[in-house]
Amino acid sequence: MPSHINTKGYVYAALIVFCLIWPLSAQAQDNRQIPGYQGDAQSREDNKQGKTWSFILGTGLGVGPLTAGSDDTELFVLPVFNITYRDFLYIDALDGIGVSLISNERTFLSIDANIATSRSADDDQNSFLNDADFERFAGLGDLDGDVALEVYASHVLFDVLEASISATREFGNVKGWQVTAGLATGIPLSDTLFIGAEISATWTSGNYARAFFGVTQLQADQRRAIAATDTRVQPYNVFAASAGLSDVTVGVGVFKTFGRKNQFFATVEAGYSFALGDARISPVTERTSIPGGTLSIGWQF
């Protein structure tokens, strides 16, 4: 569910670029971090006016890594869809189903359920922009996602800075945690134009790191067997990934409203994600600094 800074009536947009992880090719972007995609702020204003339901509908395009650490670029359609009931219960295209436990001008707290991160051994065959290949995950097997539960909290400091933290528990094959903390700020350039920036860092648990960046003895043996018959596949040594910081991300973006009563909006964002720790040195990681960005349009009513 989206977070916000609401200063002097301007919609706040927290910005981040992705290298993130979910339903679209295992690298989709969290809606609360799209500039202007403010379901909670919009529904709060609707609530004051006695409106029970709030809606956001739109679409966009995103470009980013095929999977975490991939050197292959993917272009994907970004769904923009949110239904909120009384600034409490929401259904969101990327954030799933959740509730806003606290939602006011300074503090926001939510919990939601979504689809957990997954990975297919042949993911690298599916790149849209590049002539990708399968060799990155050959022999490593699939990781099947089940359900992910996320708790998200944010608080506005000094009216211009938002601090946020989220904790996500992955189930399915992974059974691990990711915790992301960030700082965001921005300024309105006019009544309808907003620009902002964010920096965030992510910590991953041992189970998560081993699942996505580690190589077990069995996986190394299976990969070596494939490499013996396919020269495109290079063997991996056993790599025991451990818990720790896995990335830091910086991003900037612009949010613009237009139309009658400013019900329509457009967003543009761009940034970089930098791998850290074992995620950086893992043999599975092809690229340690990854650019990305999105362009989206929508209607809030």
PDB file of C-alpha atoms in Angstrom:
ATOM      1  CA  MET A   1       0.000   0.000   0.000  1.00  0.00           C
ATOM      2  CA  PRO A   2       1.389   3.446  -0.886  1.00  0.00           C
ATOM      3  CA  SER A   3       3.041   5.734   1.644  1.00  0.00           C
ATOM      4  CA  HIS A   4       2.924   9.532   1.504  1.00  0.00           C
ATOM      5  CA  ILE A   5       4.091  12.955   2.513  1.00  0.00           C
ATOM      6  CA  ASN A   6       1.243  15.482   2.376  1.00  0.00           C
ATOM      7  CA  THR A   7       2.690  19.010   2.747  1.00  0.00           C
ATOM      8  CA  LYS A   8       0.434  22.063   2.226  1.00  0.00           C
ATOM      9  CA  GLY A   9      -2.023  19.965   0.252  1.00  0.00           C
ATOM     10  CA  TYR A  10       0.501  18.614  -2.299  1.00  0.00           C
ATOM     11  CA  VAL A  11       0.534  14.941  -3.001  1.00  0.00           C
ATOM     12  CA  TYR A  12       3.835  13.410  -1.873  1.00  0.00           C
ATOM     13  CA  ALA A  13       5.431  10.707  -3.905  1.00  0.00           C
ATOM     14  CA  ALA A  14       8.176   8.494  -2.524  1.00  0.00           C
ATOM     15  CA  LEU A  15      10.552   7.510  -5.295  1.00  0.00           C
ATOM     16  CA  ILE A  16      12.772   4.538  -5.873  1.00  0.00           C
ATOM     17  CA  VAL A  17      14.073   2.767  -8.902  1.00  0.00           C
ATOM     18  CA  PHE A  18      13.809  -0.868  -9.086  1.00  0.00           C
ATOM     19  CA  CYS A  19      15.760  -3.785  -9.066  1.00  0.00           C
ATOM     20  CA  LEU A  20      13.012  -5.155  -6.945  1.00  0.00           C
ATOM     21  CA  ILE A  21      11.511  -8.435  -6.881  1.00  0.00           C
ATOM     22  CA  TRP A  22       7.918  -9.532  -7.569  1.00  0.00           C
ATOM     23  CA  PRO A  23       5.183 -10.732  -9.777  1.00  0.00           C
ATOM     24  CA  LEU A  24       6.362  -9.365 -13.126  1.00  0.00           C
ATOM     25  CA  SER A  25       9.340 -11.499 -14.155  1.00  0.00           C
ATOM     26  CA  ALA A  26      10.333 -11.695 -10.502  1.00  0.00           C
ATOM     27  CA  GLN A  27      11.379  -8.024 -10.642  1.00  0.00           C
ATOM     28  CA  ALA A  28       8.281  -5.893 -10.338  1.00  0.00           C
ATOM     29  CA  GLN A  29       8.084  -2.604  -8.559  1.00  0.00           C
ATOM     30  CA  ASP A  30       6.310  -1.828  -5.321  1.00  0.00           C
ATOM     31  CA  ASN A  31       3.423   0.551  -6.007  1.00  0.00           C
ATOM     32  CA  ARG A  32       3.994   2.643  -2.882  1.00  0.00           C
ATOM     33  CA  GLN A  33       7.284   3.731  -4.454  1.00  0.00           C
ATOM     34  CA  ILE A  34       5.903   4.960  -7.753  1.00  0.00           C
ATOM     35  CA  PRO A  35       5.718   8.766  -7.847  1.00  0.00           C
ATOM     36  CA  GLY A  36       2.134   9.884  -7.547  1.00  0.00           C
ATOM     37  CA  TYR A  37       0.707   6.410  -7.031  1.00  0.00           C
ATOM     38  CA  GLN A  38      -0.816   7.438  -3.719  1.00  0.00           C
ATOM     39  CA  GLY A  39      -3.818   5.240  -2.989  1.00  0.00           C
ATOM     40  CA  ASP A  40      -3.775   5.967   0.744  1.00  0.00           C
ATOM     41  CA  ALA A  41      -3.470   9.756   0.339  1.00  0.00           C
ATOM     42  CA  GLN A  42      -6.286   9.833  -2.218  1.00  0.00           C
ATOM     43  CA  SER A  43      -8.569   7.607  -0.140  1.00  0.00           C
ATOM     44  CA  ARG A  44      -7.854   9.738   2.965  1.00  0.00           C
ATOM     45  CA  GLU A  45      -9.087  12.843   1.153  1.00  0.00           C
ATOM     46  CA  ASP A  46     -12.122  10.922  -0.117  1.00  0.00           C
ATOM     47  CA  ASN A  47     -12.829   9.792   3.442  1.00  0.00           C
ATOM     48  CA  LYS A  48     -12.928  13.410   4.649  1.00  0.00           C
ATOM     49  CA  GLN A  49     -15.505  14.126   1.958  1.00  0.00           C
ATOM     50  CA  GLY A  50     -17.638  11.166   3.020  1.00  0.00           C
ATOM     51  CA  LYS A  51     -16.624   8.987   0.069  1.00  0.00           C
ATOM     52  CA  THR A  52     -16.429   5.303   0.994  1.00  0.00           C
ATOM     53  CA  TRP A  53     -14.519   3.907  -1.988  1.00  0.00           C
ATOM     54  CA  SER A  54     -11.415   5.205  -3.801  1.00  0.00           C
ATOM     55  CA  PHE A  55     -10.058   3.910  -7.091  1.00  0.00           C
ATOM     56  CA  ILE A  56      -6.840   4.248  -9.095  1.00  0.00           C
ATOM     57  CA  LEU A  57      -6.672   2.798 -12.600  1.00  0.00           C
ATOM     58  CA  GLY A  58      -3.925   3.029 -15.194  1.00  0.00           C
ATOM     59  CA  THR A  59      -0.988   1.372 -16.868  1.00  0.00           C
ATOM     60  CA  GLY A  60       2.674   1.882 -17.585  1.00  0.00           C
ATOM     61  CA  LEU A  61       5.921   0.427 -18.865  1.00  0.00           C
ATOM     62  CA  GLY A  62       8.974  -0.560 -16.865  1.00  0.00           C
ATOM     63  CA  VAL A  63      12.480  -1.540 -17.812  1.00  0.00           C
ATOM     64  CA  GLY A  64      14.882  -3.354 -15.513  1.00  0.00           C
ATOM     65  CA  PRO A  65      16.778  -6.581 -14.860  1.00  0.00           C
ATOM     66  CA  LEU A  66      15.152  -9.863 -15.792  1.00  0.00           C
ATOM     67  CA  THR A  67      15.898 -11.166 -12.276  1.00  0.00           C
ATOM     68  CA  ALA A  68      17.986  -9.899  -9.355  1.00  0.00           C
ATOM     69  CA  GLY A  69      21.609  -9.614 -10.472  1.00  0.00           C
ATOM     70  CA  SER A  70      20.822 -10.445 -14.093  1.00  0.00           C
ATOM     71  CA  ASP A  71      22.708  -8.851 -16.980  1.00  0.00           C
ATOM     72  CA  ASP A  72      19.593  -9.256 -19.153  1.00  0.00           C
ATOM     73  CA  THR A  73      17.147  -6.377 -19.499  1.00  0.00           C
ATOM     74  CA  GLU A  74      13.387  -6.828 -19.547  1.00  0.00           C
ATOM     75  CA  LEU A  75      10.633  -4.493 -20.745  1.00  0.00           C
ATOM     76  CA  PHE A  76       7.345  -5.179 -19.000  1.00  0.00           C
ATOM     77  CA  VAL A  77       3.847  -3.779 -18.629  1.00  0.00           C
ATOM     78  CA  LEU A  78       3.271  -2.211 -15.231  1.00  0.00           C
ATOM     79  CA  PRO A  79      -0.304  -2.519 -13.931  1.00  0.00           C
ATOM     80  CA  VAL A  80      -1.634   0.487 -12.021  1.00  0.00           C
ATOM     81  CA  PHE A  81      -4.719  -0.603 -10.088  1.00  0.00           C
ATOM     82  CA  ASN A  82      -5.912   0.092  -6.559  1.00  0.00           C
ATOM     83  CA  ILE A  83      -9.238  -0.153  -4.741  1.00  0.00           C
ATOM     84  CA  THR A  84      -9.432   1.260  -1.217  1.00  0.00           C
ATOM     85  CA  TYR A  85     -12.332   1.065   1.221  1.00  0.00           C
ATOM     86  CA  ARG A  86     -12.496   3.833   3.854  1.00  0.00           C
ATOM     87  CA  ASP A  87      -8.710   4.288   3.823  1.00  0.00           C
ATOM     88  CA  PHE A  88      -8.463   0.858   5.495  1.00  0.00           C
ATOM     89  CA  LEU A  89      -8.916  -2.196   3.278  1.00  0.00           C
ATOM     90  CA  TYR A  90      -7.185  -2.209  -0.105  1.00  0.00           C
ATOM     91  CA  ILE A  91      -6.618  -4.433  -3.127  1.00  0.00           C
ATOM     92  CA  ASP A  92      -3.641  -3.470  -5.250  1.00  0.00           C
ATOM     93  CA  ALA A  93      -2.181  -4.855  -8.477  1.00  0.00           C
ATOM     94  CA  LEU A  94       1.309  -5.285  -7.026  1.00  0.00           C
ATOM     95  CA  ASP A  95       0.924  -4.893  -3.266  1.00  0.00           C
ATOM     96  CA  GLY A  96      -1.808  -7.539  -2.997  1.00  0.00           C
ATOM     97  CA  ILE A  97      -4.536  -7.490  -0.356  1.00  0.00           C
ATOM     98  CA  GLY A  98      -3.975  -5.571   2.851  1.00  0.00           C
ATOM     99  CA  VAL A  99      -5.144  -3.223   5.565  1.00  0.00           C
ATOM    100  CA  SER A 100      -3.913   0.202   6.689  1.00  0.00           C
ATOM    101  CA  LEU A 101      -3.678  -0.002  10.476  1.00  0.00           C
ATOM    102  CA  ILE A 102      -2.565   3.620  10.906  1.00  0.00           C
ATOM    103  CA  SER A 103      -3.062   6.259   8.232  1.00  0.00           C
ATOM    104  CA  ASN A 104      -2.694   9.960   8.960  1.00  0.00           C
ATOM    105  CA  GLU A 105      -0.692  12.913   7.666  1.00  0.00           C
ATOM    106  CA  ARG A 106       2.533  11.787   9.379  1.00  0.00           C
ATOM    107  CA  THR A 107       2.366   8.089  10.126  1.00  0.00           C
ATOM    108  CA  PHE A 108       1.387   5.127   7.994  1.00  0.00           C
ATOM    109  CA  LEU A 109       1.318   1.428   8.954  1.00  0.00           C
ATOM    110  CA  SER A 110       0.027  -1.425   6.803  1.00  0.00           C
ATOM    111  CA  ILE A 111       0.171  -5.193   6.436  1.00  0.00           C
ATOM    112  CA  ASP A 112      -0.540  -7.067   3.208  1.00  0.00           C
ATOM    113  CA  ALA A 113      -0.327 -10.472   1.564  1.00  0.00           C
ATOM    114  CA  ASN A 114       1.033 -11.005  -1.921  1.00  0.00           C
ATOM    115  CA  ILE A 115       2.706 -13.579  -4.163  1.00  0.00           C
ATOM    116  CA  ALA A 116       6.151 -14.609  -2.954  1.00  0.00           C
ATOM    117  CA  THR A 117       9.261 -14.282  -5.107  1.00  0.00           C
ATOM    118  CA  SER A 118       9.941 -17.190  -7.436  1.00  0.00           C
ATOM    119  CA  ARG A 119      12.613 -18.164  -9.920  1.00  0.00           C
ATOM    120  CA  SER A 120      12.637 -20.604 -12.802  1.00  0.00           C
ATOM    121  CA  ALA A 121      15.793 -22.393 -13.915  1.00  0.00           C
ATOM    122  CA  ASP A 122      15.096 -21.194 -17.478  1.00  0.00           C
ATOM    123  CA  ASP A 123      14.232 -17.560 -16.589  1.00  0.00           C
ATOM    124  CA  ASP A 124      17.093 -16.244 -18.692  1.00  0.00           C
ATOM    125  CA  GLN A 125      15.470 -17.643 -21.828  1.00  0.00           C
ATOM    126  CA  ASN A 126      12.599 -15.180 -21.524  1.00  0.00           C
ATOM    127  CA  SER A 127      14.206 -11.767 -21.943  1.00  0.00           C
ATOM    128  CA  PHE A 128      12.245  -9.450 -24.255  1.00  0.00           C
ATOM    129  CA  LEU A 129      14.976  -6.946 -25.154  1.00  0.00           C
ATOM    130  CA  ASN A 130      18.092  -9.132 -25.165  1.00  0.00           C
ATOM    131  CA  ASP A 131      19.047 -12.428 -26.748  1.00  0.00           C
ATOM    132  CA  ALA A 132      19.197 -13.983 -23.298  1.00  0.00           C
ATOM    133  CA  ASP A 133      20.304 -17.506 -22.532  1.00  0.00           C
ATOM    134  CA  PHE A 134      19.625 -20.102 -19.880  1.00  0.00           C
ATOM    135  CA  GLU A 135      23.110 -20.665 -18.545  1.00  0.00           C
ATOM    136  CA  ARG A 136      22.875 -18.445 -15.454  1.00  0.00           C
ATOM    137  CA  PHE A 137      20.479 -20.760 -13.586  1.00  0.00           C
ATOM    138  CA  ALA A 138      21.227 -24.055 -15.343  1.00  0.00           C
ATOM    139  CA  GLY A 139      21.420 -26.792 -12.734  1.00  0.00           C
ATOM    140  CA  LEU A 140      20.213 -24.599  -9.870  1.00  0.00           C
ATOM    141  CA  GLY A 141      16.591 -25.729  -9.996  1.00  0.00           C
ATOM    142  CA  ASP A 142      13.374 -23.752  -9.538  1.00  0.00           C
ATOM    143  CA  LEU A 143      12.323 -21.672  -6.557  1.00  0.00           C
ATOM    144  CA  ASP A 144       8.557 -21.774  -6.191  1.00  0.00           C
ATOM    145  CA  GLY A 145       6.920 -18.793  -4.518  1.00  0.00           C
ATOM    146  CA  ASP A 146       3.891 -19.227  -2.281  1.00  0.00           C
ATOM    147  CA  VAL A 147       2.715 -16.296  -0.150  1.00  0.00           C
ATOM    148  CA  ALA A 148       4.626 -13.257   1.090  1.00  0.00           C
ATOM    149  CA  LEU A 149       3.483 -11.217   4.104  1.00  0.00           C
ATOM    150  CA  GLU A 150       4.710  -7.635   4.436  1.00  0.00           C
ATOM    151  CA  VAL A 151       4.526  -5.079   7.240  1.00  0.00           C
ATOM    152  CA  TYR A 152       5.255  -1.518   6.117  1.00  0.00           C
ATOM    153  CA  ALA A 153       5.649   1.612   8.253  1.00  0.00           C
ATOM    154  CA  SER A 154       6.566   5.218   7.470  1.00  0.00           C
ATOM    155  CA  HIS A 155       6.767   8.506   9.361  1.00  0.00           C
ATOM    156  CA  VAL A 156       7.217  12.079   8.164  1.00  0.00           C
ATOM    157  CA  LEU A 157      10.040  14.034   9.834  1.00  0.00           C
ATOM    158  CA  PHE A 158      10.300  17.843   9.804  1.00  0.00           C
ATOM    159  CA  ASP A 159       7.510  17.995   7.170  1.00  0.00           C
ATOM    160  CA  VAL A 160       9.990  17.278   4.356  1.00  0.00           C
ATOM    161  CA  LEU A 161      11.579  13.876   5.019  1.00  0.00           C
ATOM    162  CA  GLU A 162       9.917  10.478   5.159  1.00  0.00           C
ATOM    163  CA  ALA A 163      11.565   7.525   6.894  1.00  0.00           C
ATOM    164  CA  SER A 164      10.200   4.082   6.023  1.00  0.00           C
ATOM    165  CA  ILE A 165      10.847   0.453   6.848  1.00  0.00           C
ATOM    166  CA  SER A 166       9.290  -2.748   5.559  1.00  0.00           C
ATOM    167  CA  ALA A 167       9.714  -6.385   6.582  1.00  0.00           C
ATOM    168  CA  THR A 168       8.664  -9.124   4.147  1.00  0.00           C
ATOM    169  CA  ARG A 169       8.425 -12.808   5.055  1.00  0.00           C
ATOM    170  CA  GLU A 170       8.628 -15.120   2.057  1.00  0.00           C
ATOM    171  CA  PHE A 171       7.101 -18.582   2.220  1.00  0.00           C
ATOM    172  CA  GLY A 172       7.207 -21.388  -0.352  1.00  0.00           C
ATOM    173  CA  ASN A 173      10.712 -22.656  -1.145  1.00  0.00           C
ATOM    174  CA  VAL A 174      12.458 -19.617   0.293  1.00  0.00           C
ATOM    175  CA  LYS A 175      11.148 -19.151   3.855  1.00  0.00           C
ATOM    176  CA  GLY A 176      13.266 -16.051   4.317  1.00  0.00           C
ATOM    177  CA  TRP A 177      13.096 -12.381   5.243  1.00  0.00           C
ATOM    178  CA  GLN A 178      13.869  -9.097   3.535  1.00  0.00           C
ATOM    179  CA  VAL A 179      13.951  -5.828   5.477  1.00  0.00           C
ATOM    180  CA  THR A 180      14.202  -2.512   3.604  1.00  0.00           C
ATOM    181  CA  ALA A 181      14.753   0.911   5.175  1.00  0.00           C
ATOM    182  CA  GLY A 182      14.623   4.160   3.229  1.00  0.00           C
ATOM    183  CA  LEU A 183      14.597   7.958   3.314  1.00  0.00           C
ATOM    184  CA  ALA A 184      12.615  10.016   0.809  1.00  0.00           C
ATOM    185  CA  THR A 185      12.138  13.713   0.182  1.00  0.00           C
ATOM    186  CA  GLY A 186      10.750  15.978  -2.485  1.00  0.00           C
ATOM    187  CA  ILE A 187       9.456  19.412  -3.397  1.00  0.00           C
ATOM    188  CA  PRO A 188       6.415  20.683  -5.311  1.00  0.00           C
ATOM    189  CA  LEU A 189       7.423  22.786  -8.321  1.00  0.00           C
ATOM    190  CA  SER A 190       3.820  23.878  -8.843  1.00  0.00           C
ATOM    191  CA  ASP A 191       0.299  22.895  -7.821  1.00  0.00           C
ATOM    192  CA  THR A 192       0.442  20.001 -10.287  1.00  0.00           C
ATOM    193  CA  LEU A 193       4.142  19.085 -10.529  1.00  0.00           C
ATOM    194  CA  PHE A 194       6.238  17.282  -7.925  1.00  0.00           C
ATOM    195  CA  ILE A 195       9.827  16.019  -7.965  1.00  0.00           C
ATOM    196  CA  GLY A 196      11.441  13.785  -5.386  1.00  0.00           C
ATOM    197  CA  ALA A 197      14.214  11.346  -4.547  1.00  0.00           C
ATOM    198  CA  GLU A 198      14.816   8.348  -2.299  1.00  0.00           C
ATOM    199  CA  ILE A 199      17.617   6.154  -1.029  1.00  0.00           C
ATOM    200  CA  SER A 200      17.053   2.745   0.539  1.00  0.00           C
ATOM    201  CA  ALA A 201      18.997  -0.305   1.695  1.00  0.00           C
ATOM    202  CA  THR A 202      17.871  -3.928   1.957  1.00  0.00           C
ATOM    203  CA  TRP A 203      18.933  -6.621   4.427  1.00  0.00           C
ATOM    204  CA  THR A 204      18.239 -10.278   3.594  1.00  0.00           C
ATOM    205  CA  SER A 205      18.114 -13.257   5.923  1.00  0.00           C
ATOM    206  CA  GLY A 206      20.355 -16.295   5.525  1.00  0.00           C
ATOM    207  CA  ASN A 207      17.560 -18.429   4.055  1.00  0.00           C
ATOM    208  CA  TYR A 208      16.754 -15.797   1.445  1.00  0.00           C
ATOM    209  CA  ALA A 209      20.402 -15.184   0.544  1.00  0.00           C
ATOM    210  CA  ARG A 210      21.153 -18.909   0.221  1.00  0.00           C
ATOM    211  CA  ALA A 211      18.060 -19.479  -1.932  1.00  0.00           C
ATOM    212  CA  PHE A 212      18.758 -16.721  -4.473  1.00  0.00           C
ATOM    213  CA  PHE A 213      22.525 -16.212  -4.303  1.00  0.00           C
ATOM    214  CA  GLY A 214      23.963 -19.424  -2.841  1.00  0.00           C
ATOM    215  CA  VAL A 215      25.176 -22.584  -4.593  1.00  0.00           C
ATOM    216  CA  THR A 216      24.909 -25.910  -2.736  1.00  0.00           C
ATOM    217  CA  GLN A 217      27.092 -28.921  -3.387  1.00  0.00           C
ATOM    218  CA  LEU A 218      24.193 -30.652  -5.155  1.00  0.00           C
ATOM    219  CA  GLN A 219      23.607 -27.629  -7.403  1.00  0.00           C
ATOM    220  CA  ALA A 220      27.324 -27.383  -8.182  1.00  0.00           C
ATOM    221  CA  ASP A 221      27.381 -31.093  -9.142  1.00  0.00           C
ATOM    222  CA  GLN A 222      24.285 -30.749 -11.319  1.00  0.00           C
ATOM    223  CA  ARG A 223      25.707 -27.702 -13.039  1.00  0.00           C
ATOM    224  CA  ARG A 224      29.040 -29.432 -13.645  1.00  0.00           C
ATOM    225  CA  ALA A 225      27.176 -32.305 -15.325  1.00  0.00           C
ATOM    226  CA  ILE A 226      25.366 -29.856 -17.628  1.00  0.00           C
ATOM    227  CA  ALA A 227      28.615 -28.022 -18.382  1.00  0.00           C
ATOM    228  CA  ALA A 228      30.174 -31.291 -19.516  1.00  0.00           C
ATOM    229  CA  THR A 229      27.750 -31.431 -22.456  1.00  0.00           C
ATOM    230  CA  ASP A 230      27.053 -27.724 -23.047  1.00  0.00           C
ATOM    231  CA  THR A 231      29.966 -25.348 -23.528  1.00  0.00           C
ATOM    232  CA  ARG A 232      27.765 -22.310 -22.800  1.00  0.00           C
ATOM    233  CA  VAL A 233      27.479 -23.347 -19.151  1.00  0.00           C
ATOM    234  CA  GLN A 234      30.411 -22.618 -16.849  1.00  0.00           C
ATOM    235  CA  PRO A 235      30.680 -24.572 -13.570  1.00  0.00           C
ATOM    236  CA  TYR A 236      29.932 -22.822 -10.272  1.00  0.00           C
ATOM    237  CA  ASN A 237      31.848 -23.473  -7.079  1.00  0.00           C
ATOM    238  CA  VAL A 238      29.921 -24.050  -3.863  1.00  0.00           C
ATOM    239  CA  PHE A 239      28.961 -20.665  -2.405  1.00  0.00           C
ATOM    240  CA  ALA A 240      27.426 -20.349   1.069  1.00  0.00           C
ATOM    241  CA  ALA A 241      25.621 -16.994   0.994  1.00  0.00           C
ATOM    242  CA  SER A 242      24.859 -15.529   4.397  1.00  0.00           C
ATOM    243  CA  ALA A 243      22.589 -12.890   5.912  1.00  0.00           C
ATOM    244  CA  GLY A 244      23.476  -9.231   5.490  1.00  0.00           C
ATOM    245  CA  LEU A 245      22.959  -6.103   3.406  1.00  0.00           C
ATOM    246  CA  SER A 246      22.184  -7.138  -0.166  1.00  0.00           C
ATOM    247  CA  ASP A 247      21.684  -3.833  -2.015  1.00  0.00           C
ATOM    248  CA  VAL A 248      21.372  -0.077  -1.827  1.00  0.00           C
ATOM    249  CA  THR A 249      19.085   1.764  -4.234  1.00  0.00           C
ATOM    250  CA  VAL A 250      18.835   5.418  -5.265  1.00  0.00           C
ATOM    251  CA  GLY A 251      16.178   6.960  -7.454  1.00  0.00           C
ATOM    252  CA  VAL A 252      14.566  10.174  -8.658  1.00  0.00           C
ATOM    253  CA  GLY A 253      11.203  10.798 -10.211  1.00  0.00           C
ATOM    254  CA  VAL A 254       8.566  13.291 -11.311  1.00  0.00           C
ATOM    255  CA  PHE A 255       4.825  13.262 -10.638  1.00  0.00           C
ATOM    256  CA  LYS A 256       2.420  15.389 -12.716  1.00  0.00           C
ATOM    257  CA  THR A 257      -1.357  15.761 -12.338  1.00  0.00           C
ATOM    258  CA  PHE A 258      -3.610  17.119 -15.071  1.00  0.00           C
ATOM    259  CA  GLY A 259      -7.159  17.194 -16.369  1.00  0.00           C
ATOM    260  CA  ARG A 260     -10.363  18.249 -14.669  1.00  0.00           C
ATOM    261  CA  LYS A 261      -9.870  18.381 -10.893  1.00  0.00           C
ATOM    262  CA  ASN A 262      -6.382  16.907 -11.420  1.00  0.00           C
ATOM    263  CA  GLN A 263      -7.802  13.374 -11.429  1.00  0.00           C
ATOM    264  CA  PHE A 264      -5.272  12.148 -13.987  1.00  0.00           C
ATOM    265  CA  PHE A 265      -1.570  11.721 -13.300  1.00  0.00           C
ATOM    266  CA  ALA A 266       1.643  10.710 -15.031  1.00  0.00           C
ATOM    267  CA  THR A 267       4.862   9.535 -13.427  1.00  0.00           C
ATOM    268  CA  VAL A 268       8.430   9.084 -14.637  1.00  0.00           C
ATOM    269  CA  GLU A 269      11.277   7.645 -12.569  1.00  0.00           C
ATOM    270  CA  ALA A 270      14.803   6.363 -12.969  1.00  0.00           C
ATOM    271  CA  GLY A 271      17.646   5.172 -10.774  1.00  0.00           C
ATOM    272  CA  TYR A 272      20.220   2.544  -9.877  1.00  0.00           C
ATOM    273  CA  SER A 273      20.495  -0.429  -7.546  1.00  0.00           C
ATOM    274  CA  PHE A 274      23.907  -1.570  -6.296  1.00  0.00           C
ATOM    275  CA  ALA A 275      24.475  -5.096  -4.998  1.00  0.00           C
ATOM    276  CA  LEU A 276      26.283  -5.500  -1.662  1.00  0.00           C
ATOM    277  CA  GLY A 277      27.788  -8.295   0.412  1.00  0.00           C
ATOM    278  CA  ASP A 278      27.329 -11.887  -0.717  1.00  0.00           C
ATOM    279  CA  ALA A 279      24.776 -10.787  -3.328  1.00  0.00           C
ATOM    280  CA  ARG A 280      27.617  -8.870  -4.989  1.00  0.00           C
ATOM    281  CA  ILE A 281      30.212 -11.661  -5.023  1.00  0.00           C
ATOM    282  CA  SER A 282      27.868 -14.583  -5.684  1.00  0.00           C
ATOM    283  CA  PRO A 283      28.681 -16.596  -8.827  1.00  0.00           C
ATOM    284  CA  VAL A 284      24.984 -16.307  -9.731  1.00  0.00           C
ATOM    285  CA  THR A 285      25.238 -12.488  -9.927  1.00  0.00           C
ATOM    286  CA  GLU A 286      26.122 -11.245 -13.414  1.00  0.00           C
ATOM    287  CA  ARG A 287      25.784  -7.506 -12.836  1.00  0.00           C
ATOM    288  CA  THR A 288      26.293  -5.599  -9.578  1.00  0.00           C
ATOM    289  CA  SER A 289      24.967  -2.151 -10.592  1.00  0.00           C
ATOM    290  CA  ILE A 290      21.644  -2.132 -12.389  1.00  0.00           C
ATOM    291  CA  PRO A 291      19.661   0.778 -13.878  1.00  0.00           C
ATOM    292  CA  GLY A 292      15.907   0.820 -14.194  1.00  0.00           C
ATOM    293  CA  GLY A 293      12.917   3.074 -14.642  1.00  0.00           C
ATOM    294  CA  THR A 294       9.188   3.371 -15.228  1.00  0.00           C
ATOM    295  CA  LEU A 295       6.663   5.502 -17.076  1.00  0.00           C
ATOM    296  CA  SER A 296       3.013   5.306 -16.051  1.00  0.00           C
ATOM    297  CA  ILE A 297      -0.290   7.150 -16.411  1.00  0.00           C
ATOM    298  CA  GLY A 298      -3.394   6.788 -14.306  1.00  0.00           C
ATOM    299  CA  TRP A 299      -6.789   8.049 -13.191  1.00  0.00           C
ATOM    300  CA  GLN A 300      -7.758   8.445  -9.545  1.00  0.00           C
ATOM    301  CA  PHE A 301     -11.457   8.701  -8.766  1.00  0.00           C
TER     302      PHE A 301
END
